[in-house]
Every structure is written in structure tokens, then in C-alpha cells.
Short mmCIF file of C-alpha atoms in Angstrom, two decimals:
data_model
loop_
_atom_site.label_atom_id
_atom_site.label_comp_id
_atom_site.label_asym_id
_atom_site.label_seq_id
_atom_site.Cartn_x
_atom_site.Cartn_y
_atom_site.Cartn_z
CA UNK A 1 82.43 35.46 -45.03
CA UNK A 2 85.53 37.51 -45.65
CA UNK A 3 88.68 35.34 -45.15
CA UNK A 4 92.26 35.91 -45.23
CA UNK A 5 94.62 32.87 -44.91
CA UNK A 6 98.22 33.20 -44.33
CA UNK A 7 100.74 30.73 -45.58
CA UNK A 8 104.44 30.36 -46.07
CA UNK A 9 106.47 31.06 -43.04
CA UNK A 10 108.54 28.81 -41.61
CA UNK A 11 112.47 28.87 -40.33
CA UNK A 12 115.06 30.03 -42.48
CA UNK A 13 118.70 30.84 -42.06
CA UNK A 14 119.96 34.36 -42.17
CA UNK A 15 120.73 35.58 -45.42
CA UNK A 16 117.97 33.19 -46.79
CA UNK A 17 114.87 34.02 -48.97
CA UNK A 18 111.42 33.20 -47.86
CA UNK A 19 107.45 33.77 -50.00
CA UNK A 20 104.55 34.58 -48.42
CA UNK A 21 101.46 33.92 -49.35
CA UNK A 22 97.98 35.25 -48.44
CA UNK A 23 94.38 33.57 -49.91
CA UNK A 24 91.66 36.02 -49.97
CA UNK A 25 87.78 34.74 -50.22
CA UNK A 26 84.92 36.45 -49.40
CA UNK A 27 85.09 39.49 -51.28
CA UNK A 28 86.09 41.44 -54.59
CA UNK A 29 89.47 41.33 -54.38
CA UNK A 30 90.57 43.68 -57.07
CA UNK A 31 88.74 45.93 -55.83
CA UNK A 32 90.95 46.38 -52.88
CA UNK A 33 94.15 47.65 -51.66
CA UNK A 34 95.89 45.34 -49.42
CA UNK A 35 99.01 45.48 -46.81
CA UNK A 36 101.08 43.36 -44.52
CA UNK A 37 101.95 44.02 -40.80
CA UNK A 38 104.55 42.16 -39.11
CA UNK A 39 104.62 41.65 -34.96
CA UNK A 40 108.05 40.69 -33.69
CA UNK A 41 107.96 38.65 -30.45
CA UNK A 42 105.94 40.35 -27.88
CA UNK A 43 106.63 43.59 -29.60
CA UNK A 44 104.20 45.57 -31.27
CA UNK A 45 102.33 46.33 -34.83
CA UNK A 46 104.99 47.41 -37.45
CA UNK A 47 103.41 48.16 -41.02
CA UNK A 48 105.50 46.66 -44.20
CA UNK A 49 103.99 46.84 -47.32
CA UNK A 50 100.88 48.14 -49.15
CA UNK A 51 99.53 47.42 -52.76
CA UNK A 52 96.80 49.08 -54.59
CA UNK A 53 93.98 46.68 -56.04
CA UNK A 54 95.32 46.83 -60.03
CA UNK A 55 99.11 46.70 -58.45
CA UNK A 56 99.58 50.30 -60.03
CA UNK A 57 101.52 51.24 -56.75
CA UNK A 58 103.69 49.74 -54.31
CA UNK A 59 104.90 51.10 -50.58
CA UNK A 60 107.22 50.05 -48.37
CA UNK A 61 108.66 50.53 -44.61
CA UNK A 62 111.73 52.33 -45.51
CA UNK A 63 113.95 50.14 -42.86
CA UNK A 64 112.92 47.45 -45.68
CA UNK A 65 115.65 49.14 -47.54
CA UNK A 66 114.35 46.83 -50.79
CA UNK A 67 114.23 43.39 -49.20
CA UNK A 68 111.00 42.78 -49.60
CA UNK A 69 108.55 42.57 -52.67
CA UNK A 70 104.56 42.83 -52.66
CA UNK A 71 102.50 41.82 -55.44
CA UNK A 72 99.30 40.01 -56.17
CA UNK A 73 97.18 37.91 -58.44
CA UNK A 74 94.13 38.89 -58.56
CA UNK A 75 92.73 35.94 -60.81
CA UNK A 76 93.92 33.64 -57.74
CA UNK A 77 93.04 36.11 -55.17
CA UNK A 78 96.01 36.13 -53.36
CA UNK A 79 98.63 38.47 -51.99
CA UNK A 80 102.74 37.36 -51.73
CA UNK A 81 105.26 38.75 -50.02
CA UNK A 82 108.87 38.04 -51.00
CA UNK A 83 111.52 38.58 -48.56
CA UNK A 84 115.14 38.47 -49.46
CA UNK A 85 118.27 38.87 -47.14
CA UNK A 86 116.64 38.06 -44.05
CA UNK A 87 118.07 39.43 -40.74
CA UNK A 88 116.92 37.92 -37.27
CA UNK A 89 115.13 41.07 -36.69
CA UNK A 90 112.72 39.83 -39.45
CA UNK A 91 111.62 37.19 -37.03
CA UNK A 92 107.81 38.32 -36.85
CA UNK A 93 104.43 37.10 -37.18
CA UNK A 94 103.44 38.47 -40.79
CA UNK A 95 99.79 39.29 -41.16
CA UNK A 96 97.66 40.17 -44.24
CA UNK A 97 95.34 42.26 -44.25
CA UNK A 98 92.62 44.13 -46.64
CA UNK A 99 92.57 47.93 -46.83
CA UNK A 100 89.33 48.92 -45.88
CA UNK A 101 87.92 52.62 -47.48
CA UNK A 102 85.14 55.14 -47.50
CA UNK A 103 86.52 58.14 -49.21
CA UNK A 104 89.63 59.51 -47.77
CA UNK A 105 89.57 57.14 -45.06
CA UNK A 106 91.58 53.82 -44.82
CA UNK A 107 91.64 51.38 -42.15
CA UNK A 108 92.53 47.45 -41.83
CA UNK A 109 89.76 44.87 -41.73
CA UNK A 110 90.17 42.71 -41.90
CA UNK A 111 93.41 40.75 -40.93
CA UNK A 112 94.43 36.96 -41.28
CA UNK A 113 95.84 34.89 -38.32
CA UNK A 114 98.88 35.77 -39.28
CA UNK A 115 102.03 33.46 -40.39
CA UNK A 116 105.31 33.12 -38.22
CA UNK A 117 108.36 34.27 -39.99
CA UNK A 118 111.56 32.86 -37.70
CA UNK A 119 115.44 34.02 -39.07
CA UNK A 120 118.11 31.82 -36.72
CA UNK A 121 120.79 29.85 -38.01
CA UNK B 1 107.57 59.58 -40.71
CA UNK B 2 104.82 60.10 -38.24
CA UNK B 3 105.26 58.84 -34.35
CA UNK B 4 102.52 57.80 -32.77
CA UNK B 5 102.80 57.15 -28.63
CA UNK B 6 100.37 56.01 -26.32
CA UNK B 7 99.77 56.45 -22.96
CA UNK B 8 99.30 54.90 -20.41
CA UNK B 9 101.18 51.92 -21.61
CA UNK B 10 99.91 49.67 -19.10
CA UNK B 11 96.89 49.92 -17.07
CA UNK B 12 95.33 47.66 -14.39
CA UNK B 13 91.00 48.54 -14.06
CA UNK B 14 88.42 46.04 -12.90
CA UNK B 15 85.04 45.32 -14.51
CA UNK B 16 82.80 47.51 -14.56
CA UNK B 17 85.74 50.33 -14.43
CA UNK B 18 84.77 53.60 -16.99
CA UNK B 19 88.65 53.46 -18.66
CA UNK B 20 90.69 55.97 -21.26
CA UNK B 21 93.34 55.03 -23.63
CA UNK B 22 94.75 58.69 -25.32
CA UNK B 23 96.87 58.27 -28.41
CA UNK B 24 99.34 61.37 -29.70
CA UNK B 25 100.59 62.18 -33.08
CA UNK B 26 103.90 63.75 -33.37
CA UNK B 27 102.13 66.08 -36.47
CA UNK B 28 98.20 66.81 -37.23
CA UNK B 29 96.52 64.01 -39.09
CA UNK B 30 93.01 65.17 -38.94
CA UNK B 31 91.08 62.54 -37.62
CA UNK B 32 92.84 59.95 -39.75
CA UNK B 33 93.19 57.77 -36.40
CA UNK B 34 91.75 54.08 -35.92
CA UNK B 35 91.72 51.74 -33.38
CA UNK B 36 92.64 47.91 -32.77
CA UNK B 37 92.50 45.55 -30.33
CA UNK B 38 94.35 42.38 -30.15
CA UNK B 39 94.31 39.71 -27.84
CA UNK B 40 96.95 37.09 -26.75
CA UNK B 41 97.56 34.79 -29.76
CA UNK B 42 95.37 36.41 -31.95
CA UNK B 43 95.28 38.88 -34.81
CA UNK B 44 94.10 42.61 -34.48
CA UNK B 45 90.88 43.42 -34.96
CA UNK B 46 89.22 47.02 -35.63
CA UNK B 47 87.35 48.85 -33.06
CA UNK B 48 87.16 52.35 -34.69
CA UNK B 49 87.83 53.70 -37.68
CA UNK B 50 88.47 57.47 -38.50
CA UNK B 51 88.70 58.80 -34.94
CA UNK B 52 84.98 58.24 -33.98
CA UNK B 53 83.38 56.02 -36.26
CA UNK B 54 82.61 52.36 -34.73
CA UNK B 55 83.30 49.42 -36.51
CA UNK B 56 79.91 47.09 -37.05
CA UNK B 57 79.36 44.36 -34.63
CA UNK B 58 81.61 46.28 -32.06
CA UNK B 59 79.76 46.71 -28.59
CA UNK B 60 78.42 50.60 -28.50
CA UNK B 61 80.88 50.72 -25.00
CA UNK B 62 83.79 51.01 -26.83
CA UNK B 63 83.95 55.04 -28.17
CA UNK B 64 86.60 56.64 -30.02
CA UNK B 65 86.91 61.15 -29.79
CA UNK B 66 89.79 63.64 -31.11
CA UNK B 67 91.11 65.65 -33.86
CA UNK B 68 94.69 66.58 -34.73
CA UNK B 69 97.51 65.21 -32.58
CA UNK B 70 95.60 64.09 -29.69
CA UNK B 71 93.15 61.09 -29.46
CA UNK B 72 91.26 58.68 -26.61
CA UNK B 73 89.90 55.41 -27.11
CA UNK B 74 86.83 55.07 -24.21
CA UNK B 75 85.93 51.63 -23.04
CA UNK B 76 82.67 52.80 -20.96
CA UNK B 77 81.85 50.27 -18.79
CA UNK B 78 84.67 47.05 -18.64
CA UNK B 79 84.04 43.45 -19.53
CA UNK B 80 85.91 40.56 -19.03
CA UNK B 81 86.81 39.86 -22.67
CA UNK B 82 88.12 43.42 -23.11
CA UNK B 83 91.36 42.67 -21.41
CA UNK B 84 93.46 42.99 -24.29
CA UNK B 85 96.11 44.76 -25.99
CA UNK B 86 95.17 48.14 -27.88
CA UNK B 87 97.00 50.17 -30.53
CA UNK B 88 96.25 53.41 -32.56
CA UNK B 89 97.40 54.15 -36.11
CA UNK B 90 97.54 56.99 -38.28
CA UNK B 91 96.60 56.37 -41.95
CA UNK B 92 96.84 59.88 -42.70
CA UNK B 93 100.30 59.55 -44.65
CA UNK B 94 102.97 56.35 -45.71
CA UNK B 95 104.56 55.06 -44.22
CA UNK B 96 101.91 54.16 -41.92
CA UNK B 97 102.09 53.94 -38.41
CA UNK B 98 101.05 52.34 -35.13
CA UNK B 99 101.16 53.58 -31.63
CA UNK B 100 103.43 51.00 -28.93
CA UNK B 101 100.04 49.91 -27.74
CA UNK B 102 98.24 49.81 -24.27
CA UNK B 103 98.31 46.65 -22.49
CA UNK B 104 95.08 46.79 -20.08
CA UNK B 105 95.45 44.28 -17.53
CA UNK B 106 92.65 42.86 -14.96
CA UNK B 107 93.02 44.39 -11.62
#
């Protein structure tokens, strides 16, 4: 069964640092790109980050404005997310999620239950 | 960047009820358009994947049709566990994109 498990959220201060982590089973991980979405507080899907399988490229949200940091290990099959100078409107669930292909086509499946990022002092 | 909106953004049907979901792109993206639906408390999950193409294990009521800048997402005949919320995204360019979502709401 293909299984992504989020870990690492928690409260943290503004200004703070926080690393999340995401276990991937299931599957050949390399072999895949994978991304993570954040969802504010009843608010909707906002895409952050995106990593190719062999970490050759990296994308960001541009309103990251270099915050944040993907990467992966794919002997440990697991994604991280490092977020720097957090702002309360980083408060979000953070979900991670495989990047599905066939050809041209990309999609997300599928996604973990997601970790709760909360920024308050 | 590419803006996605949805319309409506809330909509109140009763089981059984044939209902429509259209998603617009503020620039062509082919049919580079899936589908999610998300529930209270839970992650997304994927209904359809490049416009039309349905995800396996998803019930054959659930159809997806466009090209371009315009899209629909068809549920055709309601059940009670599609009460959800559901969202569109382009994946034709970075930084990738998600419509506001429609909230569809038991009548």
C-alpha cells in the first residue's frame, strides 16, 4: 500500500524555524517527483514546493520569497521541508504528497494526512 | 501565475440530484486540469486527472469534460458521502495552482 506519513509540525513562535518530515512506503520513491501543499484554517489548497525524484530541481511558491527548503533522501525515503522565518500566515496544515505522471501529465496521488504547522507567540 | 476560479462556490443539491462544478483558467492549459475532493478533516484525494481521465477505484458517477480555460466536474447521480469540498488545479505550468474550491452542501 502506498503511504505517506507526515511528521514535524507543532507550535512555534514567529520568527522561529520548524522541519518537516514526510515517510514514504509503498512505492519506488526515486522514481518520483514529490510536492507539499499547505491548507490554512478553513481556507483552501495552496501549492509550496516541488522536487524532482534525483533532487536535480527545486520549485517554489514565489510568496515563499526563500523561506522554505525542499529536499529528500531517497535511501530513507523521505521528503523534509525546512521552514525558516515563520509568519502567522504560515499557520497551515502541510501535506505531502507524490507527483503522479503518464507523459506530460502530472497530478497528486497520493497525499498524507497532513501535519499542522501553528506560528503564534 | 495562472488563476484558477470556480463556480459556484457553494451549492446545496439532494441525493440523487444530477450536479456541475465548472472550473476557469485565467490562460489555456490544454486539458492539464485535475480534480480533488476533500472532506472535513481529511486530506484531498484525486477524482480526475487530465480533464477527463478517472482516477481507479473512483465511482464511474463522478465525470470530468473541457479543454482550454473552461472545465466541469459532473457528479451524475448524488450520494451521501459525496458531500464534500472540491477543487481544480492546473498542472500545466509552476507555480501550480488550485481553484478556491466548491463546497457542496446537503440540501
Amino acid at each position: 500500500e502506498v503511504q505517506l506519513v507526515e511528521s514535524g509540525g507543532g507550535l512555534v513562535k514567529p520568527g522561529g524555524s520548524l522541519r518537516l518530515s514526510c515517510a514514504a512506503s509503498g512505492f519506488s520513491f526515486s522514481a518520483y517527483a514529490m510536492n507539499w501543499v499547505r491548507q490554512a484554517p478553513g481556507k483552501g489548497l495552496e501549492w509550496v514546493s516541488s522536487i524532482t525524484g534525483s533532487s536535480a530541481y527545486v520549485y517554489y511558491a514565489d510568496s515563499l520569497k526563500g523561506r522554505f527548503t525542499i529536499s529528500r533522501d531517497n535511501a530513507k525515503n523521505s521528503l523534509y521541508l525546512q521552514l525558516n522565518s515563520l509568519r502567522a500566515d504560515d499557520t497551515a496544515v502541510y501535506y505531502c504528497t507524490r507527483e503522479d505522471a503518464d507523459g506530460d501529465y502530472n497530478w497528486f496521488d497520493p497525499w498524507g494526512q497532513g501535519t499542522l504547522v501553528t506560528v503564534s507567540s | 501565475d495562472i488563476q484558477m476560479t470556480q463556480s459556484p462556490s457553494s451549492l446545496s443539491a439532494s441525493v440523487g440530484d444530477r450536479v456541475t462544478i465548472a472550473c476557469r483558467a485565467s490562460q489555456s492549459i490544454s486539458d492539464y486540469l485535475n480534480w480533488y475532493q476533500q472532506k472535513p478533516g481529511k486530506a484531498p484525494e484525486l477524482l480526475i486527472f487530465a480533464a477527463s481521465s478517472l482516477q481507479s477505484g473512483v465511482p464511474s458517477r463522478f465525470s470530468g469534460s473541457g479543454s482550454g480555460t473552461d472545465f466541469t466536474l459532473t457528479i451524475s447521480s448524488l450520494q451521501p458521502e459525496d458531500f464534500a469540498i472540491y477543487y481544480c488545479q492546473q498542472s500545466y505550468s509552476i507555480p501550480i495552482t488550485f481553484g478556491p474550491g466548491t463546497r457542496l452542501e446537503i440540501k
